[in-house]
mmCIF file of C-alpha atoms in Angstrom:
data_model
loop_
_atom_site.group_PDB
_atom_site.id
_atom_site.type_symbol
_atom_site.label_atom_id
_atom_site.label_comp_id
_atom_site.label_asym_id
_atom_site.label_seq_id
_atom_site.Cartn_x
_atom_site.Cartn_y
_atom_site.Cartn_z
ATOM 1 C CA MET A 6 273.428 184.346 106.142
ATOM 2 C CA ALA A 7 274.446 186.114 102.884
ATOM 3 C CA VAL A 8 275.580 183.530 100.346
ATOM 4 C CA LYS A 9 277.773 184.608 97.435
ATOM 5 C CA ILE A 10 279.031 182.916 94.289
ATOM 6 C CA ARG A 11 282.622 184.074 94.012
ATOM 7 C CA LEU A 12 286.161 183.186 92.991
ATOM 8 C CA GLN A 13 288.745 181.492 95.166
ATOM 9 C CA ARG A 14 292.345 182.156 94.109
ATOM 10 C CA HIS A 15 294.788 179.306 93.550
ATOM 11 C CA GLY A 16 298.026 178.862 91.621
ATOM 12 C CA LYS A 17 301.352 180.639 91.823
ATOM 13 C CA LYS A 18 302.363 184.261 91.513
ATOM 14 C CA ASN A 19 301.565 185.814 88.103
ATOM 15 C CA PHE A 20 299.904 182.529 87.049
ATOM 16 C CA ALA A 21 296.702 182.330 89.065
ATOM 17 C CA PHE A 22 293.635 180.224 88.388
ATOM 18 C CA PHE A 23 290.398 180.303 90.305
ATOM 19 C CA HIS A 24 287.771 177.980 91.729
ATOM 20 C CA ILE A 25 284.174 179.128 91.413
ATOM 21 C CA VAL A 26 282.618 178.506 94.827
ATOM 22 C CA VAL A 27 279.490 179.214 96.807
ATOM 23 C CA ALA A 28 280.521 180.655 100.168
ATOM 24 C CA ASP A 29 279.347 182.704 103.103
ATOM 25 C CA SER A 30 280.189 186.355 102.462
ATOM 26 C CA ARG A 31 281.811 186.561 105.925
ATOM 27 C CA SER A 32 284.334 183.774 105.250
ATOM 28 C CA PRO A 33 287.837 184.650 103.906
ATOM 29 C CA ARG A 34 288.465 184.704 100.176
ATOM 30 C CA ASP A 35 290.411 181.434 100.095
ATOM 31 C CA GLY A 36 288.765 180.023 103.192
ATOM 32 C CA ARG A 37 285.801 177.811 103.909
ATOM 33 C CA TYR A 38 283.123 177.392 101.221
ATOM 34 C CA ILE A 39 279.794 175.625 100.906
ATOM 35 C CA GLU A 40 280.122 174.098 97.426
ATOM 36 C CA GLN A 41 282.559 174.243 94.517
ATOM 37 C CA LEU A 42 280.829 174.873 91.179
ATOM 38 C CA GLY A 43 283.785 174.816 88.784
ATOM 39 C CA SER A 44 287.025 176.521 87.811
ATOM 40 C CA TYR A 45 288.190 179.493 85.783
ATOM 41 C CA ASN A 46 291.633 179.707 84.160
ATOM 42 C CA PRO A 47 292.359 183.116 82.563
ATOM 43 C CA ASN A 48 295.885 182.082 81.478
ATOM 44 C CA THR A 49 294.660 180.411 78.287
ATOM 45 C CA ASN A 50 293.266 182.144 75.213
ATOM 46 C CA PRO A 51 290.270 181.979 75.243
ATOM 47 C CA ALA A 52 289.919 181.504 79.003
ATOM 48 C CA THR A 53 289.098 177.971 80.173
ATOM 49 C CA ILE A 54 285.861 177.755 82.147
ATOM 50 C CA VAL A 55 284.577 174.527 83.711
ATOM 51 C CA LEU A 56 281.198 175.076 85.364
ATOM 52 C CA ASN A 57 278.410 172.920 86.727
ATOM 53 C CA SER A 58 275.617 175.008 85.190
ATOM 54 C CA GLU A 59 272.745 173.125 86.847
ATOM 55 C CA ARG A 60 274.111 173.679 90.368
ATOM 56 C CA ALA A 61 274.932 177.325 89.600
ATOM 57 C CA LEU A 62 271.366 177.843 88.349
ATOM 58 C CA ARG A 63 269.994 176.162 91.470
ATOM 59 C CA TRP A 64 272.009 178.485 93.746
ATOM 60 C CA LEU A 65 270.810 181.531 91.783
ATOM 61 C CA GLU A 66 267.208 180.382 92.205
ATOM 62 C CA VAL A 67 267.567 180.140 95.987
ATOM 63 C CA GLY A 68 269.061 183.647 96.193
ATOM 64 C CA ALA A 69 272.864 183.388 96.024
ATOM 65 C CA GLN A 70 274.431 186.634 94.790
ATOM 66 C CA PRO A 71 277.294 186.398 92.276
ATOM 67 C CA THR A 72 280.202 188.834 92.466
ATOM 68 C CA LEU A 73 281.031 191.023 89.468
ATOM 69 C CA VAL A 74 283.511 188.626 87.840
ATOM 70 C CA THR A 75 281.437 185.512 88.527
ATOM 71 C CA ARG A 76 278.387 187.313 87.112
ATOM 72 C CA ARG A 77 280.299 187.802 83.864
ATOM 73 C CA ILE A 78 281.376 184.148 83.890
ATOM 74 C CA LEU A 79 277.796 182.975 84.499
ATOM 75 C CA SER A 80 276.595 185.285 81.719
ATOM 76 C CA TYR A 81 279.279 183.919 79.368
ATOM 77 C CA GLU A 82 278.162 180.361 80.132
ATOM 78 C CA GLY A 83 274.468 181.242 79.703
ATOM 79 C CA VAL A 84 273.418 180.531 83.295
ATOM 80 C CA LEU A 85 271.976 184.033 83.797
ATOM 81 C CA LEU A 86 270.003 183.760 80.538
ATOM 82 C CA ARG A 87 268.647 180.400 81.645
ATOM 83 C CA HIS A 88 267.671 181.902 85.014
ATOM 84 C CA HIS A 89 265.930 184.781 83.225
ATOM 85 C CA LEU A 90 264.035 182.404 80.890
ATOM 86 C CA ASN A 91 262.996 180.213 83.827
ATOM 87 C CA GLY A 92 261.573 183.338 85.489
ATOM 88 C CA GLY A 93 259.537 184.018 82.332
ATOM 89 C CA VAL A 94 258.240 180.432 82.358
ATOM 90 C CA ALA A 95 257.280 180.774 86.045
ATOM 91 C CA LYS A 96 255.283 183.933 85.214
ATOM 92 C CA ASN A 97 253.662 182.219 82.200
ATOM 93 C CA ALA A 98 255.160 184.810 79.864
ATOM 94 C CA LEU A 99 256.450 182.001 77.615
ATOM 95 C CA THR A 100 256.355 178.229 77.479
ATOM 96 C CA GLN A 101 259.173 175.878 78.403
ATOM 97 C CA GLU A 102 259.617 174.930 74.715
ATOM 98 C CA GLN A 103 260.034 178.572 73.727
ATOM 99 C CA ALA A 104 262.547 179.102 76.533
ATOM 100 C CA ASP A 105 264.523 176.035 75.447
ATOM 101 C CA ALA A 106 264.473 177.181 71.800
ATOM 102 C CA ARG A 107 265.780 180.645 72.748
ATOM 103 C CA TRP A 108 268.505 179.195 74.944
ATOM 104 C CA ASN A 109 269.606 176.699 72.272
ATOM 105 C CA GLU A 110 269.723 179.484 69.661
ATOM 106 C CA TRP A 111 271.853 181.644 71.959
ATOM 107 C CA LYS A 112 274.148 178.706 72.740
ATOM 108 C CA ALA A 113 274.663 177.960 69.021
ATOM 109 C CA GLN A 114 275.609 181.601 68.377
ATOM 110 C CA ARG A 115 277.962 181.640 71.373
ATOM 111 C CA ASP A 116 279.673 178.405 70.274
ATOM 112 C CA ALA A 117 280.101 179.809 66.754
ATOM 113 C CA LYS A 118 281.751 182.962 68.167
ATOM 114 C CA ILE A 119 284.116 180.904 70.316
ATOM 115 C CA GLU A 120 285.050 178.676 67.392
ATOM 116 C CA ALA A 121 285.652 181.733 65.175
ATOM 117 C CA LYS A 122 287.927 183.214 67.842
ATOM 118 C CA LYS A 123 289.871 179.958 68.184
ATOM 119 C CA SER A 124 290.300 179.635 64.423
ATOM 120 C CA GLY A 125 291.375 183.308 64.227
ATOM 121 C CA ILE A 126 294.010 182.739 66.911
ATOM 122 C CA ARG A 127 295.168 179.584 65.122
ATOM 123 C CA ASN A 128 295.385 181.373 61.746
ATOM 124 C CA SER A 129 297.244 184.348 63.224
ATOM 125 C CA ALA A 130 299.733 181.959 64.832
ATOM 126 C CA ILE A 131 300.261 180.235 61.471
ATOM 127 C CA GLU A 132 300.742 183.602 59.731
ATOM 128 C CA ALA A 133 303.198 184.720 62.415
ATOM 129 C CA ALA A 134 305.160 181.481 61.999
ATOM 130 C CA LYS A 135 305.264 181.975 58.197
ATOM 131 C CA ALA A 136 306.429 185.582 58.607
ATOM 132 C CA ALA A 137 309.128 184.521 61.078
ATOM 133 C CA LYS A 138 310.285 181.780 58.699
ATOM 134 C CA ALA A 139 310.432 184.224 55.780
ATOM 135 C CA ALA A 140 312.381 186.750 57.874
ATOM 136 C CA GLU A 141 314.787 184.019 58.948
ATOM 137 C CA ALA A 142 315.271 182.903 55.336
ATOM 138 C CA LYS A 143 315.978 186.511 54.331
ATOM 139 C CA VAL A 144 318.534 186.907 57.112
ATOM 140 C CA ASN A 145 320.154 183.593 56.142
ATOM 141 C CA ALA A 146 320.341 184.667 52.480
ATOM 142 C CA GLU A 147 321.923 187.994 53.432
ATOM 143 C CA ARG A 148 324.392 186.203 55.701
ATOM 144 C CA ALA A 149 325.291 183.706 52.948
ATOM 145 C CA GLU A 150 325.754 186.582 50.488
ATOM 146 C CA ALA A 151 328.036 188.397 52.957
ATOM 147 C CA ILE A 152 330.058 185.207 53.523
ATOM 148 C CA ALA A 153 330.399 184.647 49.745
ATOM 149 C CA LYS A 154 331.483 188.266 49.250
ATOM 150 C CA LYS A 155 334.042 187.964 52.023
ATOM 151 C CA ALA A 156 335.342 184.709 50.520
ATOM 152 C CA GLN A 157 335.711 186.435 47.133
ATOM 153 C CA GLU A 158 337.596 189.309 48.761
ATOM 154 C CA LEU A 159 339.901 186.856 50.542
ATOM 155 C CA ALA A 160 340.487 184.934 47.293
ATOM 156 C CA ALA A 161 341.252 188.202 45.464
ATOM 157 C CA ALA A 162 343.629 189.243 48.251
ATOM 158 C CA GLU A 163 345.408 185.869 48.099
ATOM 159 C CA GLU A 164 345.688 186.138 44.312
ATOM 160 C CA ALA A 165 347.106 189.646 44.607
ATOM 161 C CA ALA A 166 349.589 188.426 47.236
ATOM 162 C CA LYS A 167 350.676 185.587 44.932
ATOM 163 C CA VAL A 168 351.144 188.012 42.016
ATOM 164 C CA GLU A 169 353.150 190.362 44.222
ATOM 165 C CA ALA A 170 355.290 187.449 45.469
ATOM 166 C CA GLN A 171 355.972 186.324 41.887
ATOM 167 C CA GLN A 172 356.882 189.864 40.851
ATOM 168 C CA ALA A 173 359.153 190.184 43.877
ATOM 169 C CA GLU A 174 360.872 186.891 42.971
ATOM 170 C CA GLU A 175 361.319 187.977 39.352
ATOM 171 C CA THR A 176 362.794 191.319 40.354
ATOM 172 C CA ALA A 177 365.036 189.592 42.888
ATOM 173 C CA VAL A 178 366.305 187.182 40.206
ATOM 174 C CA GLU A 179 366.875 190.049 37.760
ATOM 175 C CA THR A 180 368.814 192.098 40.300
ATOM 176 C CA ALA A 181 370.828 189.028 41.301
ATOM 177 C CA GLU A 182 371.758 188.408 37.667
ATOM 178 C CA GLU A 183 372.800 192.034 37.212
ATOM 179 C CA GLU A 184 374.937 192.133 40.361
ATOM 180 C CA THR A 185 376.901 188.853 39.923
ATOM 181 C CA PRO A 186 380.195 189.386 37.889
ATOM 182 C CA VAL A 187 380.962 187.005 35.049
ATOM 183 C CA GLU A 188 384.321 185.191 35.734
ATOM 184 C CA GLU A 189 385.282 183.989 32.283
ATOM 185 C CA ALA A 190 388.945 185.111 32.292
ATOM 186 C CA PRO A 191 390.397 182.426 34.590
ATOM 187 C CA VAL A 192 388.546 179.756 32.697
ATOM 188 C CA ALA A 193 390.077 180.950 29.456
ATOM 189 C CA GLU A 194 393.614 181.108 30.944
ATOM 190 C CA ALA A 195 393.580 177.585 32.232
ATOM 191 C CA PRO A 196 393.487 175.912 28.798
ATOM 192 C CA ALA A 197 396.235 178.231 27.603
ATOM 193 C CA ALA A 198 398.416 177.169 30.519
ATOM 194 C CA GLU A 199 397.759 173.523 29.680
ATOM 195 C CA THR A 200 398.756 174.037 26.066
ATOM 196 C CA GLN A 201 402.035 175.689 27.142
ATOM 197 C CA ALA A 202 402.842 172.812 29.458
ATOM 198 C CA GLU A 203 402.273 170.325 26.667
ATOM 199 C CA ALA A 204 404.538 172.248 24.329
#
């Protein structure tokens, strides 16, 4: 029986995550498996990998063959390096202490790279938020300036309308004064008639 370490797809469309399983190569992709070793979620940045490294190493030692993607995952987690170092110890090419020292050194470097990537993502997100805030402030300032300019134009238009209305009223009063006749003659005759009646 050919045993493979492979991925089993779960999750919804366009948002898949995977279980890392040991299964018979003849069984369906999402079908029956022998043992589940962990999970792999590529939707996060960096990808989230949960893996039982000891069991994965044990399956590699008994001859399980990883698929291409699971080989990369096992390499990323250091399982393949550990398997390689254990082979060197079995051949007496190096001691167990030397193998442990090499693996710990590699793991420290890998953890530092992951932490640098996380901090870089965090810093870029902060910079993007600052840039978005500055762009929004600029747009708000331009909008406030446009509103103030429009208010000034409206105020100037209202002032001009008031001036025109006052001028129109003044001209209307002047024309009314010019057109109305002065009726002083009957007023002057009435006292003369009264004086004649008294005489």
